[in-house]
PDB file of C-alpha atoms in Angstrom:
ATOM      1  CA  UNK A   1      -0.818  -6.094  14.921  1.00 62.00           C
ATOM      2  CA  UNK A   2      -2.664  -3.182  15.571  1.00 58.00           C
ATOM      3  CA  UNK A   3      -3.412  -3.620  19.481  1.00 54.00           C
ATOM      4  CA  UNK A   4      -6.248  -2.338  21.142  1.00 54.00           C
ATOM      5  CA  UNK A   5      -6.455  -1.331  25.164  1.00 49.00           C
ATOM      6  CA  UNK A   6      -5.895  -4.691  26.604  1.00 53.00           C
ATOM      7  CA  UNK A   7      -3.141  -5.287  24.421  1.00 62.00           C
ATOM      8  CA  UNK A   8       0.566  -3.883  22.991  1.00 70.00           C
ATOM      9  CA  UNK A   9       0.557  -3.051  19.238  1.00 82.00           C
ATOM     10  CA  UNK A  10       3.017  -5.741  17.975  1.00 88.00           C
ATOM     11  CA  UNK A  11       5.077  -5.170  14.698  1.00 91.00           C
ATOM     12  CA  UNK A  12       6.341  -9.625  13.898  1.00 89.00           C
ATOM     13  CA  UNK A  13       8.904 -10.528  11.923  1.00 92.00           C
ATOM     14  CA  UNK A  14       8.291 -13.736   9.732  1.00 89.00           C
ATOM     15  CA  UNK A  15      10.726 -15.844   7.096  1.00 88.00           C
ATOM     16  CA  UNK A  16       8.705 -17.255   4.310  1.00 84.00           C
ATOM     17  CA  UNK A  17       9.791 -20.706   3.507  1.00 82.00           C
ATOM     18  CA  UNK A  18       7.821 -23.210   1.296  1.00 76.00           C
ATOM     19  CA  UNK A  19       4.566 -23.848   2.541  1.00 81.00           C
ATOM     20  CA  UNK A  20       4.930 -21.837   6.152  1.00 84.00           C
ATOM     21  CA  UNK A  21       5.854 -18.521   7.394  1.00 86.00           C
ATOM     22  CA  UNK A  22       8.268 -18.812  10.604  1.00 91.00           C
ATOM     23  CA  UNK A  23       7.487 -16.354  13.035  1.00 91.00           C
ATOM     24  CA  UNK A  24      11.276 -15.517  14.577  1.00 94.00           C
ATOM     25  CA  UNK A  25      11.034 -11.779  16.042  1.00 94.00           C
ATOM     26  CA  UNK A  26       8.992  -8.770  16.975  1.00 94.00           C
ATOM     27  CA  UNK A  27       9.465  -5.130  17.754  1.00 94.00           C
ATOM     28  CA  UNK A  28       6.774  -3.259  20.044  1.00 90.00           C
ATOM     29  CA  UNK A  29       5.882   0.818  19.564  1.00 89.00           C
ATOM     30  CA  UNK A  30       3.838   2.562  22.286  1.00 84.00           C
ATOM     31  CA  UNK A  31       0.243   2.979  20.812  1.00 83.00           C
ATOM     32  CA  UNK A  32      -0.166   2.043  17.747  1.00 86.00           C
ATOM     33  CA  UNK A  33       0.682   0.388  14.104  1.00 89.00           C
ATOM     34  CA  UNK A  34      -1.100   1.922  11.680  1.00 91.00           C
ATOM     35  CA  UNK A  35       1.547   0.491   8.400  1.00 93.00           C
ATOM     36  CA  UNK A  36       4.683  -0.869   7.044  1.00 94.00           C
ATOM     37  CA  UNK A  37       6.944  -1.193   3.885  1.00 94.00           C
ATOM     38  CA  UNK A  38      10.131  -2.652   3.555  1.00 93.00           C
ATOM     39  CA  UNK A  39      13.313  -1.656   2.183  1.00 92.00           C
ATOM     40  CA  UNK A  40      15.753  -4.438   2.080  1.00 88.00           C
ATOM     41  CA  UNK A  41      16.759  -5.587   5.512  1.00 92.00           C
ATOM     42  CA  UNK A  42      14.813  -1.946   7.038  1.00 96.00           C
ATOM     43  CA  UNK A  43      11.427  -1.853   7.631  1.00 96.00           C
ATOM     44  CA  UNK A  44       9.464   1.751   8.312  1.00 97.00           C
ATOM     45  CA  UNK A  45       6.727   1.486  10.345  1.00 96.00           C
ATOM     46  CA  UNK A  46       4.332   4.398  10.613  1.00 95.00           C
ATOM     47  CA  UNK A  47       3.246   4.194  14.138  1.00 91.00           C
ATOM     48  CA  UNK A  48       2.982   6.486  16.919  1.00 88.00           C
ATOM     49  CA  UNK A  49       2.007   9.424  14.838  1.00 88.00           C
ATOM     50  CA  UNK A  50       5.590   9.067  12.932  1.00 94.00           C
ATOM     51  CA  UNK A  51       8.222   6.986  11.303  1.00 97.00           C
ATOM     52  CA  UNK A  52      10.414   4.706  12.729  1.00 97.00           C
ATOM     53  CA  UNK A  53      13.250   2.688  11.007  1.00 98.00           C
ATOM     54  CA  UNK A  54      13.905  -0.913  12.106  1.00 98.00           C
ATOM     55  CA  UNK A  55      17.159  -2.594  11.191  1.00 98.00           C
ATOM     56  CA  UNK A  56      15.807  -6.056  10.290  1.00 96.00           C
ATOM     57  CA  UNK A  57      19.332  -7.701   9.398  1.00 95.00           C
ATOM     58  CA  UNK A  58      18.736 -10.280  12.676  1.00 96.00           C
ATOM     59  CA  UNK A  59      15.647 -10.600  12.197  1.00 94.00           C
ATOM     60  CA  UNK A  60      14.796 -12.566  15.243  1.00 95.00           C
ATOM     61  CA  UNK A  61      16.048  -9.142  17.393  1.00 96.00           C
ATOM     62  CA  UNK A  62      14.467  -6.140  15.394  1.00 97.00           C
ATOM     63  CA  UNK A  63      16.525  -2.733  16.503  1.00 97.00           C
ATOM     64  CA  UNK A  64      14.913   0.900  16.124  1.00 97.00           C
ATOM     65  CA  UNK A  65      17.612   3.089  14.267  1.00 98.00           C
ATOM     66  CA  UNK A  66      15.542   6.108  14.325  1.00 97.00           C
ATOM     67  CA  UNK A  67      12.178   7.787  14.861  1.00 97.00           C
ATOM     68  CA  UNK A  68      10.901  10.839  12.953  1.00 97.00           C
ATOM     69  CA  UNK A  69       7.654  12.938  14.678  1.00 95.00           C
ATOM     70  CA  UNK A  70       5.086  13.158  11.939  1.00 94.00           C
ATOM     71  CA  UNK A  71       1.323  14.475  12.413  1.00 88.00           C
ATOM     72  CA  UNK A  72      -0.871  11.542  13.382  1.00 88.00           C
ATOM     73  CA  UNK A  73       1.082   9.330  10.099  1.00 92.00           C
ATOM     74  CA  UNK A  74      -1.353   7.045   8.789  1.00 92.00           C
ATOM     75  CA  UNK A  75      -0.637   5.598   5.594  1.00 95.00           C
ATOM     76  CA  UNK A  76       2.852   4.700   3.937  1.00 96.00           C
ATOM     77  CA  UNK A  77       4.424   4.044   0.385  1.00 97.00           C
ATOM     78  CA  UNK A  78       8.120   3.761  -0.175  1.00 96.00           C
ATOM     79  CA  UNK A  79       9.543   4.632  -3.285  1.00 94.00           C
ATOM     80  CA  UNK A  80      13.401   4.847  -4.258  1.00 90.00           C
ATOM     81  CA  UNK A  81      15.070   7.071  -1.507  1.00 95.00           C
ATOM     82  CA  UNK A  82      11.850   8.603   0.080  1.00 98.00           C
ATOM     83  CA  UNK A  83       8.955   7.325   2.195  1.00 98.00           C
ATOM     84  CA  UNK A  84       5.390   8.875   1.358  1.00 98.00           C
ATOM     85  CA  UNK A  85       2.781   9.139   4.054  1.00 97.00           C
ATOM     86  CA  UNK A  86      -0.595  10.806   4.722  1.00 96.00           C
ATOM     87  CA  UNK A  87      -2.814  11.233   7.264  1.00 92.00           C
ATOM     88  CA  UNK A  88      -6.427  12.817   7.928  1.00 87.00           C
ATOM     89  CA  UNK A  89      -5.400  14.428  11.339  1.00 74.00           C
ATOM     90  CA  UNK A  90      -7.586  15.652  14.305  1.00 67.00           C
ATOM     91  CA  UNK A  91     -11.041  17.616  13.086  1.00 73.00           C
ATOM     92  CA  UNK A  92      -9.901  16.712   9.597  1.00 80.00           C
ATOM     93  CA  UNK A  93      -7.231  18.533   8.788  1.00 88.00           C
ATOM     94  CA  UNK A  94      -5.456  16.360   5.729  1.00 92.00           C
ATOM     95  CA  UNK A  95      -1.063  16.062   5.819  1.00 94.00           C
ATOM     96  CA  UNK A  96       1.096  14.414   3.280  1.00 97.00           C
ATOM     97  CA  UNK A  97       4.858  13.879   4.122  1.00 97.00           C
ATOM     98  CA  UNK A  98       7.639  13.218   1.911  1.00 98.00           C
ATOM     99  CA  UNK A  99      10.369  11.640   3.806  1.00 98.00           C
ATOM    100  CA  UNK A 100      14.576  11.057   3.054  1.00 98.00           C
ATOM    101  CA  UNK A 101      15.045   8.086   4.179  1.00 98.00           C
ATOM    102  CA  UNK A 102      18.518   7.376   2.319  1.00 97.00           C
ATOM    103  CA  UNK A 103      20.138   7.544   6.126  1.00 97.00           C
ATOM    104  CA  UNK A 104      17.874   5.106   7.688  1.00 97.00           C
ATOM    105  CA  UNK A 105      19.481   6.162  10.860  1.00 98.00           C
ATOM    106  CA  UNK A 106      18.758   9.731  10.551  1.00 98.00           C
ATOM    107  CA  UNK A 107      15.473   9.733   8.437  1.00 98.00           C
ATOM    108  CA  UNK A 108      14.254  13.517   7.263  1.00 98.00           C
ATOM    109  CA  UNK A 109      10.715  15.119   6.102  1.00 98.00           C
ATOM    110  CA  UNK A 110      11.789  16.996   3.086  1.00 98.00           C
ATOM    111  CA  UNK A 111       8.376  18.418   2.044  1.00 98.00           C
ATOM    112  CA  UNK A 112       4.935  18.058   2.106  1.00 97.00           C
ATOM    113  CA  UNK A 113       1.335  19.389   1.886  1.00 96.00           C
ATOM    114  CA  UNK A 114      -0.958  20.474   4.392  1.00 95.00           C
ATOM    115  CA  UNK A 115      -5.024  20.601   3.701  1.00 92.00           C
ATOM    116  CA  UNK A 116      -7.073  22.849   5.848  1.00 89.00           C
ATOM    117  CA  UNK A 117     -10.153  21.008   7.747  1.00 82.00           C
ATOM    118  CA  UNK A 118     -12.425  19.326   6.037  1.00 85.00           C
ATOM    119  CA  UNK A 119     -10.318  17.249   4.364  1.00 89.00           C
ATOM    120  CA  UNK A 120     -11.373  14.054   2.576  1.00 91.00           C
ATOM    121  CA  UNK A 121     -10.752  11.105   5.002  1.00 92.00           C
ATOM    122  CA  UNK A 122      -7.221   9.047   3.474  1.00 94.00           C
ATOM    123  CA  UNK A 123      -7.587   5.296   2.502  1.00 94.00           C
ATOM    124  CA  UNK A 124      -4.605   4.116   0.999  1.00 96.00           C
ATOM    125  CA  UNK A 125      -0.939   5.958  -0.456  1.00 97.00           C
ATOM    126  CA  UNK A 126       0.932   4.344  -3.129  1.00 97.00           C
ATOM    127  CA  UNK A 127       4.225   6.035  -5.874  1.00 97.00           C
ATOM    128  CA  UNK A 128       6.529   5.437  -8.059  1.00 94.00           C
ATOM    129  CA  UNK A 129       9.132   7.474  -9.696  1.00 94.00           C
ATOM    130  CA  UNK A 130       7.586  11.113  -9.901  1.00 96.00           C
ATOM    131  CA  UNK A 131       3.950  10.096  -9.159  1.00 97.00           C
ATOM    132  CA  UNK A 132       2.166   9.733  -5.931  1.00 98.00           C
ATOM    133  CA  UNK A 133      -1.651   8.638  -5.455  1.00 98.00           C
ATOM    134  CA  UNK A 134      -3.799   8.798  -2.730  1.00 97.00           C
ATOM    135  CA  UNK A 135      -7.208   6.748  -2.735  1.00 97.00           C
ATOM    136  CA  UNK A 136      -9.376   8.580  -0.029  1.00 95.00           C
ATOM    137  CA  UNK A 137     -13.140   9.455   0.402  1.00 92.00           C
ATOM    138  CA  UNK A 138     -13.579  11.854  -2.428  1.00 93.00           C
ATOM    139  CA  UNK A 139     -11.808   9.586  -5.129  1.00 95.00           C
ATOM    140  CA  UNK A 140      -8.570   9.566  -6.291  1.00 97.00           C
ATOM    141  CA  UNK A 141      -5.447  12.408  -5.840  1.00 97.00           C
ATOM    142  CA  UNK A 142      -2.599  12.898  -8.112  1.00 98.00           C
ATOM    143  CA  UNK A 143       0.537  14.580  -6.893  1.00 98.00           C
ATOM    144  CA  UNK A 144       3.598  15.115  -8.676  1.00 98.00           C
ATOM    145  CA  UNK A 145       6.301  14.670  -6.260  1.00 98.00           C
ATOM    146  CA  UNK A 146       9.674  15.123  -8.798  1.00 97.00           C
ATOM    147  CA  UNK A 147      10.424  17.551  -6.229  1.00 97.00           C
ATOM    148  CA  UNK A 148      10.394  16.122  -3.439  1.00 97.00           C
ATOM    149  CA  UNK A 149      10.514  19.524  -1.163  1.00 97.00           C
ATOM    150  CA  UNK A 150       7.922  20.920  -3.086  1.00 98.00           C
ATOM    151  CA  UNK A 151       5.159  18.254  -3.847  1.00 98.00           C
ATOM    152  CA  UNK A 152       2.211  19.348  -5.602  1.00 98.00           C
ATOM    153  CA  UNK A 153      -1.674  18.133  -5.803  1.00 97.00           C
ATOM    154  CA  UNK A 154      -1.997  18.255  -9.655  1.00 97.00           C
ATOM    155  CA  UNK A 155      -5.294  16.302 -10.557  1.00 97.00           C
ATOM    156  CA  UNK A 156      -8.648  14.771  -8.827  1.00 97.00           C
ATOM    157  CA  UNK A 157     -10.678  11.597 -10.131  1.00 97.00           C
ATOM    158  CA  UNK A 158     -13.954  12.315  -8.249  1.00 94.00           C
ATOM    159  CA  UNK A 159     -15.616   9.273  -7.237  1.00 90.00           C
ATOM    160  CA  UNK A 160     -16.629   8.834  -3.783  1.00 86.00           C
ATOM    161  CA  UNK A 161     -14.790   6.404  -1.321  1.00 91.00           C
ATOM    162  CA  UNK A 162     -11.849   4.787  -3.206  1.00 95.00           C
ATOM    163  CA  UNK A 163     -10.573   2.357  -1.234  1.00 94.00           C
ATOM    164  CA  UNK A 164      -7.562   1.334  -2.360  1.00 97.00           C
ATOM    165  CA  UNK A 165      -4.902   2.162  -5.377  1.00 98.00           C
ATOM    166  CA  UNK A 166      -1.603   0.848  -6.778  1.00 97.00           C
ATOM    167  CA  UNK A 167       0.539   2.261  -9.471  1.00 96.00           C
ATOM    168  CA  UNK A 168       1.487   0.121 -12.612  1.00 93.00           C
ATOM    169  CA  UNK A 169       3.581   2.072 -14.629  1.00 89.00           C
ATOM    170  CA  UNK A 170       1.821   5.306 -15.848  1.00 92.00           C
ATOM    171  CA  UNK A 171      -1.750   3.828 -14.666  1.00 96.00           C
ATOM    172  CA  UNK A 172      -3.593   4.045 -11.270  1.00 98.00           C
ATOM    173  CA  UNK A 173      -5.641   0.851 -10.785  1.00 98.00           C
ATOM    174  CA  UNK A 174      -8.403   1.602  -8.052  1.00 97.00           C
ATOM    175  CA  UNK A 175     -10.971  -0.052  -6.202  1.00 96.00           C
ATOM    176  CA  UNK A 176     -14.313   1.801  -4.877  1.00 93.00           C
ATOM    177  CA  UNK A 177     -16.113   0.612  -1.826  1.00 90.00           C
ATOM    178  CA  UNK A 178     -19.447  -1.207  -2.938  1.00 81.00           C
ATOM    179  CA  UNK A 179     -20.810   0.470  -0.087  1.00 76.00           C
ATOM    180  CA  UNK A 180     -20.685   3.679  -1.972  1.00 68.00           C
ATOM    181  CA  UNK A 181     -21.446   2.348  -5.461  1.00 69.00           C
ATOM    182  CA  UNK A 182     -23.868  -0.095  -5.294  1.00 67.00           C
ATOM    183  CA  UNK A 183     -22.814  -2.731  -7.979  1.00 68.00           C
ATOM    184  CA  UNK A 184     -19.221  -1.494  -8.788  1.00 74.00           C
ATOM    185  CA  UNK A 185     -17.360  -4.927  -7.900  1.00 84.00           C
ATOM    186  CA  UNK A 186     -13.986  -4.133  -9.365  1.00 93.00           C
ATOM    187  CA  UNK A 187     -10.815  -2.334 -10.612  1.00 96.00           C
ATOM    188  CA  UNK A 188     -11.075   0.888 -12.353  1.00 96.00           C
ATOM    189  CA  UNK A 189      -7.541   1.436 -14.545  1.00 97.00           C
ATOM    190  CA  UNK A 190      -6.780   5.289 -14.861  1.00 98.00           C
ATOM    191  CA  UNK A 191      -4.313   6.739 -16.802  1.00 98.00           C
ATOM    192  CA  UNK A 192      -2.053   9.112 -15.018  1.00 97.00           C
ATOM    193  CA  UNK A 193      -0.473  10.475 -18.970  1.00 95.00           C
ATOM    194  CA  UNK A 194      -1.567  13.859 -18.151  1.00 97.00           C
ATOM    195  CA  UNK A 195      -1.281  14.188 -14.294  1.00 97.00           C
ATOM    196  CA  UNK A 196      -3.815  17.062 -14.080  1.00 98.00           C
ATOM    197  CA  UNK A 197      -6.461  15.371 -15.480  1.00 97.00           C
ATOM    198  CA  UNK A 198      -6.588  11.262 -14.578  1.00 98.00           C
ATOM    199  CA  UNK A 199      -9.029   9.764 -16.973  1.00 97.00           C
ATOM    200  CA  UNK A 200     -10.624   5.919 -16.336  1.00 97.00           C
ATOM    201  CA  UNK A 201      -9.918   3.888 -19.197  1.00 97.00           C
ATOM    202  CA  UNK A 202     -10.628   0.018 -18.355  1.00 96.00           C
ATOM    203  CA  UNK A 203     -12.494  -1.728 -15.851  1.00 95.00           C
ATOM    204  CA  UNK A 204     -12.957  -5.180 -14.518  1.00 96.00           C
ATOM    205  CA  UNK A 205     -15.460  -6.982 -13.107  1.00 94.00           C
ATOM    206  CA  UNK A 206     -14.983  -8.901  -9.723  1.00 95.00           C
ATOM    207  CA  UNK A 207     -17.350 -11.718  -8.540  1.00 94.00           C
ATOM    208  CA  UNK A 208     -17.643  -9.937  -5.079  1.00 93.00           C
ATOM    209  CA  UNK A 209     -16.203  -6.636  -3.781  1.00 93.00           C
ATOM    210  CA  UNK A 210     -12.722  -6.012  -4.084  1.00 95.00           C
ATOM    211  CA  UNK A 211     -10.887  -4.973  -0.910  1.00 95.00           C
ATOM    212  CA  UNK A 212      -7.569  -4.480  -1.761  1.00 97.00           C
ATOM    213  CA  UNK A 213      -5.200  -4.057  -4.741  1.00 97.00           C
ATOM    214  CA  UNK A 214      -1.580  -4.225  -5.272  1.00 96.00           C
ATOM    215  CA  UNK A 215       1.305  -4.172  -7.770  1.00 93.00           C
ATOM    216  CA  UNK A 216       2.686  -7.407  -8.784  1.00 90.00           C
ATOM    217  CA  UNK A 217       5.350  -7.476 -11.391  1.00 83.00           C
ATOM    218  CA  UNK A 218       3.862  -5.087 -13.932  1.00 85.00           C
ATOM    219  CA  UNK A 219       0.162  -7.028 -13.425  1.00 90.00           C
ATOM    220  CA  UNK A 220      -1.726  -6.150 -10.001  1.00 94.00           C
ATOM    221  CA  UNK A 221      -3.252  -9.145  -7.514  1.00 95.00           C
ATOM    222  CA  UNK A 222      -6.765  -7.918  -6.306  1.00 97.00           C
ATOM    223  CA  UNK A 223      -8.046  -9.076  -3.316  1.00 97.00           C
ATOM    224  CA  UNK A 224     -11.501  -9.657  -3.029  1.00 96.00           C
ATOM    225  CA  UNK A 225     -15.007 -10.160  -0.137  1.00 94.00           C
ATOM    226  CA  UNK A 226     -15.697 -13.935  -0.885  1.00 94.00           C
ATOM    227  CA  UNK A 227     -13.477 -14.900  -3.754  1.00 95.00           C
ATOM    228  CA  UNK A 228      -9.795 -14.694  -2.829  1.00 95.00           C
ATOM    229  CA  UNK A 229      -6.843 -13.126  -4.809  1.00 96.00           C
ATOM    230  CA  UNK A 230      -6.978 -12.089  -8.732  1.00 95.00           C
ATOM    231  CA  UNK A 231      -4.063 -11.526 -10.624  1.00 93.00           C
ATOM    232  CA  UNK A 232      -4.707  -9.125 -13.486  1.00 94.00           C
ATOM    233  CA  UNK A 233      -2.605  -8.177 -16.559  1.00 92.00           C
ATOM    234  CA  UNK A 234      -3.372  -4.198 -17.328  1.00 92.00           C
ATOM    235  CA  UNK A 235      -0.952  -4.803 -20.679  1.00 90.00           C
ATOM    236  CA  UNK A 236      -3.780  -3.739 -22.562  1.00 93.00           C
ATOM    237  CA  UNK A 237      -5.035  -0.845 -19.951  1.00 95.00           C
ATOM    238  CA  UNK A 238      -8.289  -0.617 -21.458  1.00 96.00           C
ATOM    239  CA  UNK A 239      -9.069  -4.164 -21.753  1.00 96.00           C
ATOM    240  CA  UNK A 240      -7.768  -5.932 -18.274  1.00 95.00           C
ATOM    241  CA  UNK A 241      -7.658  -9.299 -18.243  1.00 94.00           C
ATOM    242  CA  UNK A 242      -7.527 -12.179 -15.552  1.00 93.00           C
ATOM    243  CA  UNK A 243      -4.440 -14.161 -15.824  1.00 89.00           C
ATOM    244  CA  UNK A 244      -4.557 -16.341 -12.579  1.00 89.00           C
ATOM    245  CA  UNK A 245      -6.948 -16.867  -9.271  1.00 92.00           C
ATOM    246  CA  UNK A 246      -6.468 -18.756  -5.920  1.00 92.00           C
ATOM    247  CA  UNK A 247      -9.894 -19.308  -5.025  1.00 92.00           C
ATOM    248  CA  UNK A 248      -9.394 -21.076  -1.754  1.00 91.00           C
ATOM    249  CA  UNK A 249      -8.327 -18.754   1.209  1.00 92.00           C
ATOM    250  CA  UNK A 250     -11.107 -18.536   3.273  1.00 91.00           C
ATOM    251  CA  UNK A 251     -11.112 -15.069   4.325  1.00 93.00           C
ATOM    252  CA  UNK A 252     -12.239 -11.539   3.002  1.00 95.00           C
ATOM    253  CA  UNK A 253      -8.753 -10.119   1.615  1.00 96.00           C
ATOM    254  CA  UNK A 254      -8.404  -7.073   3.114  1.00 95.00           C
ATOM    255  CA  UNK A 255      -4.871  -6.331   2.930  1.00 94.00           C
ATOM    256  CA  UNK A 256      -2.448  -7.328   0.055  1.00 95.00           C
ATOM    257  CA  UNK A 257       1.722  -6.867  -0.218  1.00 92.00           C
ATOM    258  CA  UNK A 258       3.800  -8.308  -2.912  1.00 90.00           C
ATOM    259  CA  UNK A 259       6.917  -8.877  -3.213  1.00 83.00           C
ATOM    260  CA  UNK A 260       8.214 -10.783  -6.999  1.00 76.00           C
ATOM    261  CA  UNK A 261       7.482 -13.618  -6.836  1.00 79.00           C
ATOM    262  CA  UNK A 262       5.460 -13.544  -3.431  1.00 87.00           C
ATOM    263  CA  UNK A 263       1.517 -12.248  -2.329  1.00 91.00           C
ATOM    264  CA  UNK A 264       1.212 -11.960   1.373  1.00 92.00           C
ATOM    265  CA  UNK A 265      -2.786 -11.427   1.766  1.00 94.00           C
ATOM    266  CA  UNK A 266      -4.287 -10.351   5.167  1.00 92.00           C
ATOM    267  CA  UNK A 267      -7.289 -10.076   7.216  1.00 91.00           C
ATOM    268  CA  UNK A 268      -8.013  -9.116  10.710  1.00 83.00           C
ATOM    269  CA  UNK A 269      -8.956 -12.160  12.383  1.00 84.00           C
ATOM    270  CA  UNK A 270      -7.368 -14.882  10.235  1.00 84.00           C
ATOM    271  CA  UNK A 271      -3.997 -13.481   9.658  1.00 84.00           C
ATOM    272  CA  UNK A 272      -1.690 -13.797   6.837  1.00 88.00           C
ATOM    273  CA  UNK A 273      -1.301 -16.754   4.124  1.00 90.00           C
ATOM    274  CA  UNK A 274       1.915 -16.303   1.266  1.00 90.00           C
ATOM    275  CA  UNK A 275       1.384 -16.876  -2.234  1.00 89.00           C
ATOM    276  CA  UNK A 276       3.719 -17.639  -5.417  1.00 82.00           C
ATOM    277  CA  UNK A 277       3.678 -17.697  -8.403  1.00 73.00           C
ATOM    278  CA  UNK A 278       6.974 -20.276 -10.615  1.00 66.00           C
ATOM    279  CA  UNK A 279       9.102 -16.915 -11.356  1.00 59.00           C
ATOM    280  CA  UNK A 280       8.525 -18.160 -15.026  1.00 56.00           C
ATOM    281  CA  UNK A 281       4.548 -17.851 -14.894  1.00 58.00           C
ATOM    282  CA  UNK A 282       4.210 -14.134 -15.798  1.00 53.00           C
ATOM    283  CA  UNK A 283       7.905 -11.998 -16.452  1.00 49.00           C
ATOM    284  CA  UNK A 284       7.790  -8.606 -14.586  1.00 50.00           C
ATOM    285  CA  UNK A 285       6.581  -6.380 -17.401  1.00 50.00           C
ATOM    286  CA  UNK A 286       7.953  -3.016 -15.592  1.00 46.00           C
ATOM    287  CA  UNK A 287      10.622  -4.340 -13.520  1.00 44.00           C
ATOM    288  CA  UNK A 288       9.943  -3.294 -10.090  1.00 50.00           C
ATOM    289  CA  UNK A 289      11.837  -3.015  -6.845  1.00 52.00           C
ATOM    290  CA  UNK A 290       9.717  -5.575  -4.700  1.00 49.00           C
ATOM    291  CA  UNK A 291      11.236  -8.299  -5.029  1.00 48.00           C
ATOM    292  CA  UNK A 292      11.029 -11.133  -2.724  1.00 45.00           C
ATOM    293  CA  UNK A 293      12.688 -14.504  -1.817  1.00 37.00           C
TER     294      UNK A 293
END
């Protein structure tokens, strides 16, 4: 929970059980929340312009295990041993951090890049293995982070205002905001074979605008304005096709998090409902590290 000035920024703690999510603990910053990921029983929350590490093992009594000072950390990815994060800092001036966070009590910033004012404003991080991507207002970025102290920006898709992107092997999939592209209601798959030059090679077409997009077990769950959560297989990356829908959620999607076999889709005002899918529905195609109960 974000917070605002009459109230405390709130990071809760919830089991998922069948049919409910049991809210048992909660951890409070300073200022602000501004993202999470998990790592097995520690959770890294960017808040407070940096990186904290929770130790989530009682999960009814969070505990802070360590707190790295970042510049005004916005966005977050985990990936392996490293956390990725990226901010558009005061008068623009655009930061990416790469983060050890092997020693979750003694987390470390390894690398990263700094952009000069103006710098595109960032929507949305995600990486996997030697690959980061960063959705922001001037399309899609492609870094090559196999070195993690020495990161590089190797590639630009240029399309105005991506909103959102998730890796699925070697392929971005990203959503643009309609608000930018009139008409454009979907997921745009790129392939990331040649890291200098990302090339769009499959689309698909929503019913309404897609808000938010996430991998899911080698397929990606899209989350949409007015008609719920997607699941799409990119097998064929060229050709997407819908494999599954849950129609009936009653709220603009505007987050999404998965976690094999789980889909934990958010908005603002209505909160959080968990999705499953029988782990026999739709194998992992790349196994992945989400995994969840």
């Amino acid at each position: 929970q974000r917070g605002n000035w009459n109230s405390r920024p709130t990071v809760r703690v919830g089991i998922v059980r069948l049919h409910e999510v049991v809210d048992i603990g909660a951890w409070n910053p300073r200022r602000y929340v501004a993202e999470i990921g998990l790592d097995a029983s520690t959770a890294f929350v960017a808040a407070d312009g940096g990186l904290f590490a929770l130790d989530l093992s009682d999960p009814s009594s969070p505990v802070e295990l360590s707190y790295l000072d970042l510049i005004d950390a916005q966005h977050l990815t985990l990936d392996q041993s490293h956390a990725y994060l990226t901010a558009t800092g005061v008068g623009g001036d655009g930061w990416f951090d790469v983060v050890d966070i092997s020693e979750p009590t003694a987390t470390e910033r390894v690398g990263g890049i700094y952009w000069p004012q103006p710098d595109a404003e960032k929507h949305a991080i995600d990486a996997s293995g030697d690959i980061a991507v960063i959705a922001d207002a001037d399309g899609l970025l492609v870094l090559d982070v196999s070195n993690a102290s020495s990161p590089e920006a190797k590639g630009r898709l240029a399309h105005p205002e991506a909103r959102d992107v998730a890796l699925v092997g070697d392929h971005a999939v990203v959503t643009f905001a309609a608000s930018a592209h009139p008409g454009e209601l979907g997921i745009t798959v790129v392939a990331l074979s040649d890291l200098s030059h990302p090339t769009p090679i499959g689309s698909w077409e929503a019913p309404s605008e897609v808000l938010s997009v996430a991998e899911y077990g080698g397929a990606v769950a899209v989350g949409t304005e007015s008609d719920g959560v997607f699941l799409i297989d990119i097998g064929d990356p060229a050709n997407p096709e819908r494999i599954d829908h849950r129609s009936d959620l009653g709220m603009r999607v505007e987050e999404l998090a998965t976690a094999w076999p789980t889909i934990a889709a958010a908005n603002l005002a209505f909160g959080t409902k968990v999705l499953s899918l029988h782990r026999w529905c739709l194998p992992p195609r790349h196994p992945s590290d989400r995994v969840g109960p």
